[in-house]
Amino acid sequence: MNSDKVKAGVQRAPHRSLLRACGLKDDDFEKPFIGIANSYTDIVPGHIHLRELVEYVKEGIRAAGGIPFEFDTMAICDGISMNHEGMKYSLPSREIIAATVESMTKGHAFDGLVLIPSCDKVVPGMIMGASRVNVPSIVVTGGPMAAGSYNGKPADLITVFEAVGSYSAGTMTEEEVHELEKCACPGAGSCSGLFTANTMACITETLGMSLPTCATALALSDEKKELAVASGKRIVEMVKEDLKPSDIMTQEAFENAIAMDMALGGSSNTALHIPAIAYELEEHGVHANLDLFDEISDKVAHIALLSPAGEDTMADLHNDGGIPAVF
């Protein structure tokens, strides 16, 4: 195992001594070491529930005979950082996240990784880091937020942005905007429409890096918890199989992911993130540029109209079968 670098042989007695301080016993040194990259923070709605979700992942890892080690990465909410200098820090944070996953994995010789991202730059950043180290990895995206409701219609973050425009145009009062503001984002999860976070979750599932329906299962659903346990079990199997990101994210997988993006009408930020992930796998024969987007978009019909383009939400997509149904 890769983790033998820090746990096998008399020369690693000092390393084992430190690991024993973390609670490990003799038998644990025979088990795979699984790193869990958790992007929990209590200022980003897509991430406020990840502290609970990670416990289900750990449950699955332990049940399958692995040892989980949780570490943190950063997360910036594009919605909160928007319209001020904070937006200058959003895209660069992707590189910090990738470097964090790479550094923690290399520094501690993990045998496998479970990535728990949710929002815009965190999903691609974690996958980029996992691609660099190329150890068996699986992604548990945090899941969409349930839609809000205002005057009998679905509401989400974009509804509030549009309301600000309506107020400026004199077609909505400040009190109405305030009432909408209080109900549009009802709780944990990435914004309920097909914005960048949920688009990247769909891309991740299509690439084969997360289990079926993971992209669309709502953040606070029982199904999401079940997927977390199953993913924890699966990563231990993947370590035994030596199934790495480069084995999963092939050129064909990237072409499928772009086709899915075209079919759903996903966020244009995929033009930033898909090529960046592909770049990390370039030595394995993977490429993805805007010409490939253009080529695939000529062949694939746009078959969904999710918010912000329409009124349907990620919950509607999930209830209709999710990504497998789009396939």
C-alpha positions as a printed Julia matrix, in Angstrom:
327×3 Matrix{Float64}:
   0.0    0.0     0.0
   1.04   3.58   -0.6
   0.63   4.23    3.13
   3.43   1.74    3.88
   5.68   4.76    3.35
   4.54   6.02    6.76
   3.66   2.84    8.63
   5.7   -0.22    7.57
   8.97  -1.45    9.06
  11.1   -0.54   12.04
  12.3    2.64   10.28
   8.75   3.94   10.5
   8.41   3.47   14.25
   8.48   7.27   14.8
   5.72   7.71   12.22
   3.6    5.02   13.87
   4.16   6.64   17.23
   2.59   9.85   15.92
  -0.27   7.9    14.35
  -0.89   6.12   17.66
  -1.32   9.57   19.21
  -4.25   9.96   16.78
  -5.84   6.79   18.16
  -4.53   4.03   15.88
  -3.94   0.52   17.25
  -1.76  -2.37   16.0
  -4.4   -3.81   13.66
  -5.04  -0.42   12.05
  -1.61  -0.38   10.41
  -2.7   -3.26    8.17
  -5.64  -1.26    6.79
  -5.82   1.26    3.91
  -5.43   4.9     4.92
  -8.2    6.96    3.32
  -7.92  10.75    3.25
 -11.18  12.7     3.32
 -11.02  16.22    1.92
 -13.9   18.08    3.56
 -14.75  21.65    2.55
 -17.05  22.31    5.51
 -17.51  25.93    6.52
 -20.38  27.69    8.26
 -20.55  30.69    5.91
 -21.3   28.84    2.65
 -24.8   27.27    2.4
 -23.55  24.49    0.15
 -21.1   23.42    2.84
 -22.79  23.95    6.21
 -24.0   20.33    6.35
 -20.75  18.66    5.32
 -19.59  18.19    8.91
 -22.52  15.8     9.34
 -22.21  14.21    5.89
 -18.56  13.28    6.43
 -19.52  11.08    9.39
 -21.53   8.86    7.02
 -18.51   8.6     4.72
 -16.35   7.57    7.68
 -18.95   4.97    8.64
 -18.68   3.42    5.19
 -14.87   3.45    5.2
 -14.67   1.74    8.59
 -17.3   -0.83    7.62
 -15.22  -1.77    4.57
 -12.0   -2.09    6.58
 -10.31   1.26    6.0
  -9.06   4.02    8.3
 -10.5    7.51    7.59
  -8.44  10.66    8.08
 -10.39  13.9     7.6
  -8.73  17.16    6.56
 -10.14  20.52    5.48
 -10.01  22.66    2.39
 -11.29  26.19    1.87
 -14.54  27.22    0.18
 -15.67  30.6    -1.15
 -19.35  31.27   -1.91
 -19.59  33.01   -5.29
 -22.95  34.49   -4.28
 -21.56  36.19   -1.17
 -18.31  37.25   -2.84
 -20.14  38.71   -5.84
 -20.25  42.43   -6.73
 -17.26  43.47   -4.62
 -13.5   42.79   -4.59
 -14.13  39.36   -3.06
 -14.9   37.96   -6.51
 -11.23  38.38   -7.42
 -10.47  35.59   -4.94
 -12.96  33.0    -6.13
 -11.22  31.45   -9.14
  -7.73  31.56   -7.54
  -9.19  29.6    -4.61
  -9.56  26.62   -6.99
  -5.78  26.37   -7.22
  -5.39  26.6    -3.43
  -7.91  23.77   -3.0
  -6.12  21.61   -5.59
  -2.79  22.24   -3.89
  -4.28  21.39   -0.48
  -5.56  18.01   -1.68
  -2.24  17.29   -3.39
  -0.15  18.37   -0.39
  -2.15  16.46    2.22
  -2.21  13.3     0.12
   1.5   13.33   -0.66
   2.49  14.46    2.83
   0.63  11.61    4.54
   0.82   8.88    1.87
  -2.91   8.21    1.69
  -3.96   5.09   -0.18
  -7.22   6.64   -1.37
  -9.27   9.83   -1.24
 -12.88  10.78   -0.66
 -13.57  14.33   -1.82
 -16.5   16.21   -0.26
 -17.0   19.48   -2.15
 -20.15  21.37   -3.03
 -19.73  24.81   -4.56
 -18.34  26.4    -7.66
 -14.54  26.25   -7.46
 -14.31  23.55   -4.81
 -15.57  20.66   -6.97
 -13.05  21.18   -9.8
 -10.28  22.14   -7.37
 -10.57  18.89   -5.44
 -10.74  16.79   -8.61
  -7.68  18.58   -9.99
  -5.75  17.76   -6.81
  -6.83  14.11   -6.92
  -5.8   13.92  -10.58
  -2.32  15.18   -9.75
  -1.66  12.54   -7.1
  -3.63   9.89   -9.06
  -4.54   7.67   -6.11
  -7.97   5.97   -6.04
 -10.54   8.71   -5.45
 -14.3    9.14   -5.22
 -16.37  12.32   -4.92
 -19.4   12.9    -2.7
 -20.79  16.24   -3.87
 -22.75  17.97   -1.11
 -26.02  18.11   -3.02
 -28.49  20.79   -4.11
 -30.51  22.99   -1.81
 -34.27  22.54   -1.83
 -36.0   25.33   -3.75
 -37.72  28.13   -1.9
 -41.24  29.32   -2.66
 -42.57  32.83   -3.17
 -46.15  33.64   -4.18
 -46.71  30.0    -5.1
 -43.72  29.77   -7.46
 -40.25  28.23   -6.99
 -37.62  30.72   -5.82
 -33.84  30.56   -5.61
 -30.82  32.85   -5.53
 -31.32  34.1    -9.1
 -34.9   35.08   -8.19
 -33.48  37.43   -5.56
 -30.97  38.94   -7.98
 -33.79  39.52  -10.45
 -35.86  41.08   -7.68
 -33.14  43.67   -7.1
 -33.49  44.59  -10.77
 -37.27  44.74  -10.42
 -36.89  47.06   -7.44
 -34.56  49.3    -9.45
 -37.15  49.35  -12.25
 -39.89  50.28   -9.8
 -41.92  47.08  -10.34
 -41.23  45.59   -6.9
 -41.21  47.21   -3.48
 -38.41  46.97   -0.95
 -40.75  45.05    1.35
 -41.46  42.48   -1.37
 -37.74  42.03   -2.0
 -37.25  41.53    1.73
 -39.95  38.86    1.9
 -38.43  37.04   -1.09
 -34.96  37.28    0.42
 -36.15  35.43    3.52
 -37.58  32.41    1.67
 -35.55  31.94   -1.53
 -32.72  29.93    0.04
 -34.35  27.73    2.7
 -31.34  25.76    3.96
 -28.21  23.74    3.31
 -27.07  22.82   -0.18
 -25.73  24.35   -3.36
 -28.17  26.83   -4.97
 -31.16  24.87   -6.23
 -30.86  25.7    -9.94
 -28.31  24.6   -12.53
 -25.66  27.11  -11.56
 -21.94  26.27  -11.54
 -21.96  24.14   -8.38
 -24.7   21.79   -9.52
 -23.41  21.75  -13.09
 -20.02  20.59  -11.83
 -21.71  17.94   -9.68
 -23.44  16.64  -12.84
 -20.11  16.73  -14.67
 -18.47  14.81  -11.82
 -21.09  12.07  -11.91
 -20.82  11.87  -15.7
 -17.04  11.58  -15.55
 -17.55   8.56  -13.3
 -16.04  10.12  -10.19
 -19.2    9.89   -8.05
 -21.9    7.25   -7.66
 -25.09   7.42   -9.77
 -27.63  10.07   -8.62
 -25.07  11.72   -6.32
 -25.19  14.97   -8.32
 -28.92  15.52   -7.91
 -29.72  13.95   -4.51
 -30.68  16.88   -2.27
 -28.21  17.97    0.41
 -30.38  17.06    3.39
 -31.99  13.93    1.94
 -31.66  10.43    3.34
 -30.48   9.35   -0.1
 -27.48  11.67    0.17
 -26.52  10.06    3.49
 -26.87   6.59    1.95
 -24.68   7.65   -0.97
 -22.07   8.92    1.5
 -21.93   5.55    3.27
 -21.81   3.69   -0.05
 -19.02   5.96   -1.3
 -17.01   5.28    1.87
 -17.33   1.55    1.25
 -16.56   1.9    -2.44
 -13.28   3.8    -1.95
 -11.82   0.91    0.05
 -12.73  -1.45   -2.8
 -11.17   0.98   -5.29
  -7.91   0.97   -3.34
  -7.84  -2.83   -3.53
  -8.59  -2.62   -7.27
  -6.03   0.19   -7.74
  -8.69   2.08   -9.71
  -7.27   5.57  -10.17
  -8.66   8.87  -11.54
  -6.66   8.38  -14.75
  -8.43   5.04  -15.27
 -11.86   6.66  -14.87
 -11.51  10.13  -16.41
 -10.54   9.03  -19.91
 -10.92  11.08  -23.08
 -14.26   9.36  -23.69
 -15.4   10.3   -20.18
 -14.62  13.97  -20.83
 -16.53  13.88  -24.1
 -19.5   12.36  -22.25
 -19.23  15.1   -19.62
 -19.32  17.87  -22.21
 -22.27  16.16  -23.92
 -24.1   16.11  -20.58
 -23.26  19.79  -20.12
 -24.75  20.6   -23.53
 -27.87  18.5   -22.9
 -28.59  20.21  -19.59
 -27.53  23.71  -20.63
 -25.06  23.97  -17.75
 -23.09  26.91  -16.43
 -20.63  28.51  -18.84
 -18.01  28.17  -16.09
 -17.52  24.57  -17.26
 -15.44  26.15  -20.03
 -13.03  27.12  -17.25
 -13.18  23.97  -15.15
 -13.37  21.03  -17.59
 -10.19  22.06  -19.47
  -8.42  22.66  -16.13
  -9.23  19.14  -14.92
  -8.26  17.68  -18.31
  -4.92  19.51  -18.15
  -4.05  17.58  -14.98
  -4.54  14.34  -16.95
  -2.77  15.46  -20.12
  -0.01  12.86  -19.72
  -2.72  10.2   -19.85
  -3.88  11.33  -23.29
  -6.74  13.6   -22.2
  -7.54  16.96  -23.76
 -10.56  19.26  -23.62
 -10.68  22.69  -25.19
 -13.35  25.03  -26.53
 -13.15  23.41  -29.97
 -14.27  20.15  -28.37
 -17.18  21.96  -26.69
 -18.16  23.38  -30.08
 -17.88  20.02  -31.84
 -20.04  18.22  -29.27
 -22.6   21.03  -29.04
 -23.29  20.57  -32.76
 -24.35  16.97  -32.09
 -26.15  17.12  -28.73
 -29.57  18.67  -28.25
 -30.41  20.91  -25.3
 -33.16  18.87  -23.61
 -33.65  20.56  -20.22
 -34.7   24.01  -19.05
 -33.56  24.32  -15.45
 -33.26  27.51  -13.4
 -31.91  30.09  -14.16
 -33.04  29.42  -17.76
 -36.41  28.01  -16.66
 -38.42  27.28  -13.52
 -37.46  23.63  -12.96
 -34.97  22.88  -10.18
 -32.4   20.19   -9.41
 -35.04  18.44   -7.31
 -37.23  18.16  -10.41
 -34.32  16.69  -12.36
 -33.65  14.22   -9.56
 -37.28  13.18   -9.32
 -37.26  12.51  -13.06
 -34.29  10.14  -12.71
 -31.29  12.46  -12.5
 -28.19  12.06  -14.65
 -28.97   8.41  -15.56
 -32.28   9.61  -17.04
 -30.49  12.28  -19.11
 -28.14   9.58  -20.44
